[in-house]
């Protein structure tokens, strides 16, 4: 299974990652609940997240004063700290390669979200790992940074399996099955 050709892996990865954007679009989010898509590939791990702005800063509109602008900028900086937000087994030797964070409303580029009532942050993280097969657990550390975040509903896909998971403040470690 580990030597599954990339051509076979691609359609599988499309399910949660590439197709996720379409699934997310237009769907009303729930405050306190973030969504996470995780793809463990042959040499890298890709994490895509969508988080209601309410869970990050407590509102879903453009910052209105200096304090709110500072809080928004702070949230954006913290969301880019991929190495702190996600911890893998040391044996897998993963390091953060890319962190793409988009939140036009928080950045002051848009007055409100696409549907006017809600706005979210979308983030994609890429980790390069020397040995992704050694990943048995992924600790997700967003709950300490963002106190309003209560739950992460996730989906993981690898060459071995595809699974859904839920993380909370007291259960923040995603354990890979089928190791
Ligand atoms: Zn909302």
mmCIF file of C-alpha atoms and ligand atoms in Angstrom:
data_model
loop_
_atom_site.group_PDB
_atom_site.id
_atom_site.type_symbol
_atom_site.label_atom_id
_atom_site.label_comp_id
_atom_site.label_asym_id
_atom_site.label_seq_id
_atom_site.Cartn_x
_atom_site.Cartn_y
_atom_site.Cartn_z
ATOM 1 C CA UNK A 1 0.000 0.000 0.000
ATOM 2 C CA UNK A 2 2.814 2.358 0.802
ATOM 3 C CA UNK A 3 4.022 2.261 -2.800
ATOM 4 C CA UNK A 4 0.671 3.139 -4.269
ATOM 5 C CA UNK A 5 1.374 5.153 -7.433
ATOM 6 C CA UNK A 6 0.615 8.850 -7.216
ATOM 7 C CA UNK A 7 -1.885 8.472 -10.049
ATOM 8 C CA UNK A 8 -4.013 6.275 -7.797
ATOM 9 C CA UNK A 9 -3.578 8.526 -4.812
ATOM 10 C CA UNK A 10 -4.692 11.709 -6.534
ATOM 11 C CA UNK A 11 -8.407 10.943 -6.927
ATOM 12 C CA UNK A 12 -8.453 9.836 -3.288
ATOM 13 C CA UNK A 13 -6.913 13.100 -2.118
ATOM 14 C CA UNK A 14 -9.380 15.076 -4.121
ATOM 15 C CA UNK A 15 -12.177 13.859 -1.896
ATOM 16 C CA UNK A 16 -11.353 15.842 1.233
ATOM 17 C CA UNK A 17 -8.947 18.487 -0.033
ATOM 18 C CA UNK A 18 -9.656 19.824 -3.464
ATOM 19 C CA UNK A 19 -13.354 19.132 -3.248
ATOM 20 C CA UNK A 20 -13.556 20.509 0.282
ATOM 21 C CA UNK A 21 -13.606 24.105 -0.886
ATOM 22 C CA UNK A 22 -16.793 23.440 -2.826
ATOM 23 C CA UNK A 23 -18.384 21.607 0.059
ATOM 24 C CA UNK A 24 -17.557 24.422 2.455
ATOM 25 C CA UNK A 25 -18.737 27.246 0.225
ATOM 26 C CA UNK A 26 -22.125 28.555 1.162
ATOM 27 C CA UNK A 27 -22.515 26.220 4.117
ATOM 28 C CA UNK A 28 -23.350 28.064 7.328
ATOM 29 C CA UNK A 29 -20.670 27.394 9.892
ATOM 30 C CA UNK A 30 -21.264 26.820 13.600
ATOM 31 C CA UNK A 31 -19.544 29.104 16.061
ATOM 32 C CA UNK A 32 -16.957 27.265 18.121
ATOM 33 C CA UNK A 33 -16.563 24.560 15.482
ATOM 34 C CA UNK A 34 -13.678 24.452 13.010
ATOM 35 C CA UNK A 35 -13.327 22.068 10.102
ATOM 36 C CA UNK A 36 -10.085 20.322 9.290
ATOM 37 C CA UNK A 37 -9.026 18.228 6.314
ATOM 38 C CA UNK A 38 -5.832 16.250 6.649
ATOM 39 C CA UNK A 39 -3.981 14.489 3.836
ATOM 40 C CA UNK A 40 -0.965 12.343 4.644
ATOM 41 C CA UNK A 41 0.921 11.867 1.414
ATOM 42 C CA UNK A 42 4.176 10.096 0.639
ATOM 43 C CA UNK A 43 6.500 12.917 1.619
ATOM 44 C CA UNK A 44 4.239 15.592 3.036
ATOM 45 C CA UNK A 45 1.217 16.310 5.159
ATOM 46 C CA UNK A 46 -1.341 18.888 4.059
ATOM 47 C CA UNK A 47 -3.768 20.403 6.555
ATOM 48 C CA UNK A 48 -6.658 22.580 5.395
ATOM 49 C CA UNK A 49 -8.781 24.393 7.954
ATOM 50 C CA UNK A 50 -11.817 26.612 8.031
ATOM 51 C CA UNK A 51 -12.482 28.472 11.272
ATOM 52 C CA UNK A 52 -15.347 30.881 12.024
ATOM 53 C CA UNK A 53 -13.909 34.309 12.840
ATOM 54 C CA UNK A 54 -16.085 34.265 15.952
ATOM 55 C CA UNK A 55 -13.897 31.437 17.272
ATOM 56 C CA UNK A 56 -10.742 33.472 16.665
ATOM 57 C CA UNK A 57 -11.612 37.026 17.709
ATOM 58 C CA UNK A 58 -15.240 36.970 18.894
ATOM 59 C CA UNK A 59 -16.838 38.756 15.935
ATOM 60 C CA UNK A 60 -17.197 38.320 12.189
ATOM 61 C CA UNK A 61 -16.797 41.792 10.763
ATOM 62 C CA UNK A 62 -13.889 44.060 9.952
ATOM 63 C CA UNK A 63 -12.018 45.402 13.007
ATOM 64 C CA UNK A 64 -13.497 48.741 14.151
ATOM 65 C CA UNK A 65 -10.810 50.203 16.340
ATOM 66 C CA UNK A 66 -7.135 49.955 17.138
ATOM 67 C CA UNK A 67 -7.602 47.252 19.791
ATOM 68 C CA UNK A 68 -9.631 45.110 17.392
ATOM 69 C CA UNK A 69 -7.086 45.650 14.611
ATOM 70 C CA UNK A 70 -4.315 44.520 16.945
ATOM 71 C CA UNK A 71 -6.314 41.434 18.006
ATOM 72 C CA UNK A 72 -7.020 40.587 14.352
ATOM 73 C CA UNK A 73 -3.365 40.970 13.364
ATOM 74 C CA UNK A 74 -2.361 38.857 16.358
ATOM 75 C CA UNK A 75 -4.793 36.077 15.386
ATOM 76 C CA UNK A 76 -3.426 36.063 11.830
ATOM 77 C CA UNK A 77 0.160 35.824 13.070
ATOM 78 C CA UNK A 78 -0.703 32.951 15.424
ATOM 79 C CA UNK A 79 -2.504 31.073 12.655
ATOM 80 C CA UNK A 80 0.700 31.129 10.603
ATOM 81 C CA UNK A 81 2.749 29.447 13.336
ATOM 82 C CA UNK A 82 2.235 26.006 11.832
ATOM 83 C CA UNK A 83 5.043 24.414 13.826
ATOM 84 C CA UNK A 84 3.370 25.379 17.121
ATOM 85 C CA UNK A 85 -0.198 24.636 16.065
ATOM 86 C CA UNK A 86 0.502 21.081 14.897
ATOM 87 C CA UNK A 87 2.887 18.582 16.516
ATOM 88 C CA UNK A 88 3.819 15.286 14.883
ATOM 89 C CA UNK A 89 5.791 12.294 16.160
ATOM 90 C CA UNK A 90 9.470 13.264 16.336
ATOM 91 C CA UNK A 91 10.376 10.087 14.387
ATOM 92 C CA UNK A 92 8.491 11.354 11.346
ATOM 93 C CA UNK A 93 10.747 14.445 11.247
ATOM 94 C CA UNK A 94 8.142 16.849 9.909
ATOM 95 C CA UNK A 95 8.829 20.527 9.414
ATOM 96 C CA UNK A 96 6.479 23.298 8.393
ATOM 97 C CA UNK A 97 7.018 24.331 4.783
ATOM 98 C CA UNK A 98 4.067 26.597 3.999
ATOM 99 C CA UNK A 99 1.268 28.342 5.864
ATOM 100 C CA UNK A 100 -1.344 30.130 3.801
ATOM 101 C CA UNK A 101 -3.892 32.042 5.842
ATOM 102 C CA UNK A 102 -6.779 33.933 4.301
ATOM 103 C CA UNK A 103 -9.288 36.037 6.198
ATOM 104 C CA UNK A 104 -10.216 39.083 4.078
ATOM 105 C CA UNK A 105 -12.568 40.437 6.753
ATOM 106 C CA UNK A 106 -9.920 40.329 9.500
ATOM 107 C CA UNK A 107 -7.341 41.809 7.168
ATOM 108 C CA UNK A 108 -9.662 44.741 6.486
ATOM 109 C CA UNK A 109 -10.018 43.753 2.823
ATOM 110 C CA UNK A 110 -13.749 43.042 3.102
ATOM 111 C CA UNK A 111 -16.452 44.515 5.319
ATOM 112 C CA UNK A 112 -18.200 41.221 5.923
ATOM 113 C CA UNK A 113 -18.283 37.588 4.877
ATOM 114 C CA UNK A 114 -19.595 36.292 1.562
ATOM 115 C CA UNK A 115 -23.090 35.789 2.923
ATOM 116 C CA UNK A 116 -22.982 38.975 5.069
ATOM 117 C CA UNK A 117 -23.747 37.225 8.349
ATOM 118 C CA UNK A 118 -20.752 34.973 8.762
ATOM 119 C CA UNK A 119 -17.082 35.144 7.918
ATOM 120 C CA UNK A 120 -14.300 32.647 8.384
ATOM 121 C CA UNK A 121 -10.606 32.145 8.103
ATOM 122 C CA UNK A 122 -9.271 29.614 5.652
ATOM 123 C CA UNK A 123 -5.823 28.175 6.156
ATOM 124 C CA UNK A 124 -3.651 25.609 4.444
ATOM 125 C CA UNK A 125 -0.496 24.195 5.991
ATOM 126 C CA UNK A 126 2.072 22.007 4.285
ATOM 127 C CA UNK A 127 4.549 19.952 6.302
ATOM 128 C CA UNK A 128 7.429 18.071 4.726
ATOM 129 C CA UNK A 129 8.270 14.869 6.578
ATOM 130 C CA UNK A 130 11.312 12.603 6.256
ATOM 131 C CA UNK A 131 9.198 9.589 7.158
ATOM 132 C CA UNK A 132 5.418 10.256 7.163
ATOM 133 C CA UNK A 133 4.804 6.521 7.771
ATOM 134 C CA UNK A 134 6.032 7.118 11.339
ATOM 135 C CA UNK A 135 3.225 9.540 12.116
ATOM 136 C CA UNK A 136 0.973 7.905 14.703
ATOM 137 C CA UNK A 137 -0.491 11.024 16.295
ATOM 138 C CA UNK A 138 -1.008 14.683 15.529
ATOM 139 C CA UNK A 139 -1.488 17.119 18.380
ATOM 140 C CA UNK A 140 -3.570 20.139 17.402
ATOM 141 C CA UNK A 141 -2.872 23.120 19.641
ATOM 142 C CA UNK A 142 -5.421 25.679 18.538
ATOM 143 C CA UNK A 143 -7.528 25.413 21.684
ATOM 144 C CA UNK A 144 -5.021 27.169 23.954
ATOM 145 C CA UNK A 145 -4.470 29.960 21.468
ATOM 146 C CA UNK A 146 -8.148 30.483 20.638
ATOM 147 C CA UNK A 147 -10.293 30.096 23.762
ATOM 148 C CA UNK A 148 -13.604 30.401 21.921
ATOM 149 C CA UNK A 149 -12.814 27.361 19.781
ATOM 150 C CA UNK A 150 -14.584 24.315 21.224
ATOM 151 C CA UNK A 151 -14.387 21.601 18.623
ATOM 152 C CA UNK A 152 -12.590 20.606 15.434
ATOM 153 C CA UNK A 153 -14.405 18.266 13.089
ATOM 154 C CA UNK A 154 -11.886 16.580 10.858
ATOM 155 C CA UNK A 155 -11.365 14.153 8.081
ATOM 156 C CA UNK A 156 -8.098 12.419 7.364
ATOM 157 C CA UNK A 157 -6.962 10.572 4.274
ATOM 158 C CA UNK A 158 -3.783 8.597 3.678
ATOM 159 C CA UNK A 159 -2.751 5.710 1.444
ATOM 160 C CA UNK A 160 -3.841 3.417 4.261
ATOM 161 C CA UNK A 161 -7.260 4.720 5.106
ATOM 162 C CA UNK A 162 -9.745 7.522 5.337
ATOM 163 C CA UNK A 163 -11.297 8.471 8.635
ATOM 164 C CA UNK A 164 -13.338 11.130 10.391
ATOM 165 C CA UNK A 165 -12.405 12.547 13.775
ATOM 166 C CA UNK A 166 -13.432 15.118 16.349
ATOM 167 C CA UNK A 167 -10.995 17.022 18.536
ATOM 168 C CA UNK A 168 -11.826 19.045 21.632
ATOM 169 C CA UNK A 169 -9.926 21.047 24.243
ATOM 170 C CA UNK A 170 -9.528 17.916 26.400
ATOM 171 C CA UNK A 171 -8.962 15.511 23.481
ATOM 172 C CA UNK A 172 -6.748 17.402 21.073
ATOM 173 C CA UNK A 173 -4.677 14.529 19.718
ATOM 174 C CA UNK A 174 -5.673 12.829 16.493
ATOM 175 C CA UNK A 175 -4.469 9.226 16.586
ATOM 176 C CA UNK A 176 -3.980 7.494 13.280
ATOM 177 C CA UNK A 177 -5.504 4.051 13.139
ATOM 178 C CA UNK A 178 -4.227 1.108 11.122
ATOM 179 C CA UNK A 179 -0.547 1.589 12.019
HETATM 180 ZN ZN1 LIG B 1 -20.464 32.951 12.018
#
